[in-house]
Short mmCIF file of C-alpha atoms in Angstrom, two decimals:
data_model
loop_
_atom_site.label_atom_id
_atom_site.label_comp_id
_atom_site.label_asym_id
_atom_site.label_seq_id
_atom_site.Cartn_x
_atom_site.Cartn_y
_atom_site.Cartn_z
CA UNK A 1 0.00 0.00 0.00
CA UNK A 2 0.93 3.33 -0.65
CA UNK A 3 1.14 6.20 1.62
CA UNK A 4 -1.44 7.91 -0.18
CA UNK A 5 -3.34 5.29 0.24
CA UNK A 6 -3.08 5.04 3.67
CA UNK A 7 -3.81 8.66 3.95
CA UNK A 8 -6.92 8.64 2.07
CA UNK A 9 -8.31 5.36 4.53
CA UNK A 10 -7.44 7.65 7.44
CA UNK A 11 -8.96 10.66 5.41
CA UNK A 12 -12.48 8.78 4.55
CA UNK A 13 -12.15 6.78 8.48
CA UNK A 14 -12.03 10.45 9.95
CA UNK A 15 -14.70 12.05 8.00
CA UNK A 16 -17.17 8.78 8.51
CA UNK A 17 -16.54 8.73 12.57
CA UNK A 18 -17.02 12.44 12.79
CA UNK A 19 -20.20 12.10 10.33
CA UNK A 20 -21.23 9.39 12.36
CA UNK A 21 -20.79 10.63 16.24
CA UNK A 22 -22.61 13.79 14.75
CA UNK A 23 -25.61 11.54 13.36
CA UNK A 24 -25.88 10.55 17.13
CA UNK A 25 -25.60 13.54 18.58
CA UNK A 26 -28.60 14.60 16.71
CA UNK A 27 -27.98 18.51 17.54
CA UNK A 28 -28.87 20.74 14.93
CA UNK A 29 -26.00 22.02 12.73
CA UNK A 30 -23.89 19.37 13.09
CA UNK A 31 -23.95 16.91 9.92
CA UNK A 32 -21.97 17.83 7.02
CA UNK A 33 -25.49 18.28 5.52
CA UNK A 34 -26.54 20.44 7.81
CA UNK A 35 -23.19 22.79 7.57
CA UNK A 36 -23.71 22.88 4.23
CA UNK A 37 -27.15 24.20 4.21
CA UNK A 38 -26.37 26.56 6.91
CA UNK A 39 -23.87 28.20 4.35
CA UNK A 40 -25.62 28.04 1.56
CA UNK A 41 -28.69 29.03 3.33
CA UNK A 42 -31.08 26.43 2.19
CA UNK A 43 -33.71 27.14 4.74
CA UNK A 44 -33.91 30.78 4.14
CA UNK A 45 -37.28 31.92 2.84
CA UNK A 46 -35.98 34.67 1.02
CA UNK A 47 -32.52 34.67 -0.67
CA UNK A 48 -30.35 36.57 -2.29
CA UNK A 49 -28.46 36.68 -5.52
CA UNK A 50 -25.10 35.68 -3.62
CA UNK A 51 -27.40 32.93 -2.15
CA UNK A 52 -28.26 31.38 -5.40
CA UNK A 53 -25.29 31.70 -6.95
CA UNK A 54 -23.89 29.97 -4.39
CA UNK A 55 -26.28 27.25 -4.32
CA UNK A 56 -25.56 27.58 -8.04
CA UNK A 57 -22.01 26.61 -7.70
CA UNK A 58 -22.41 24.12 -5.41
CA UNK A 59 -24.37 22.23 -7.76
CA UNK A 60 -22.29 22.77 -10.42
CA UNK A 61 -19.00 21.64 -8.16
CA UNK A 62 -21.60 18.71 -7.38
CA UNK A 63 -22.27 17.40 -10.96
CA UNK A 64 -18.31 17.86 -11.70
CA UNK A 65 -17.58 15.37 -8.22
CA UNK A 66 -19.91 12.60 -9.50
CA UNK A 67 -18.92 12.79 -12.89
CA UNK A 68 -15.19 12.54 -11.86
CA UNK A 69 -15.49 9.83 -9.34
CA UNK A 70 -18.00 7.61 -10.75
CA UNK A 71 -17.15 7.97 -14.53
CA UNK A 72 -13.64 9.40 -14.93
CA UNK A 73 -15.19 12.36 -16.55
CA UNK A 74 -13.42 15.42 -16.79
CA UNK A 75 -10.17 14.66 -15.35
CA UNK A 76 -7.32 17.33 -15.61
#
């Protein structure tokens, strides 16, 4: 194994105890999900431009991820 491989266990290990003590915590705010939409300011009833085009991006930074990872699409 490599030791980029080993960093990206530890990496993906990290992220899925941390999702996962915060999934049992069940405070509000502290999911990856929920930090997300607290940025982007999903739950607001009324936003803005800068809210939408961040949403915007987001999505677009979204469709790139999947594409990449599951497809091999639009590698650099």
């Amino acid at each position: 194994m490599s030791v980029w491989t080993v960093l990206w266990i530890v990496w993906i290990a990290a992220f899925a105890t941390l999702e996962g003590l915060a999934l049992r915590d069940k405070r509000p705010g502290d999911t990856l999900s929920e930090f997300v939409w607290r940025v982007f300011r999903v739950r607001d009833r009324r936003p803005t431009v800068a809210t939408w085009i961040g949403r915007g991006l987001l999505l677009i930074g979204g469709v790139w991820l999947t594409g990449h990872l599951a497809f091999g699409w639009w590698s650099f």
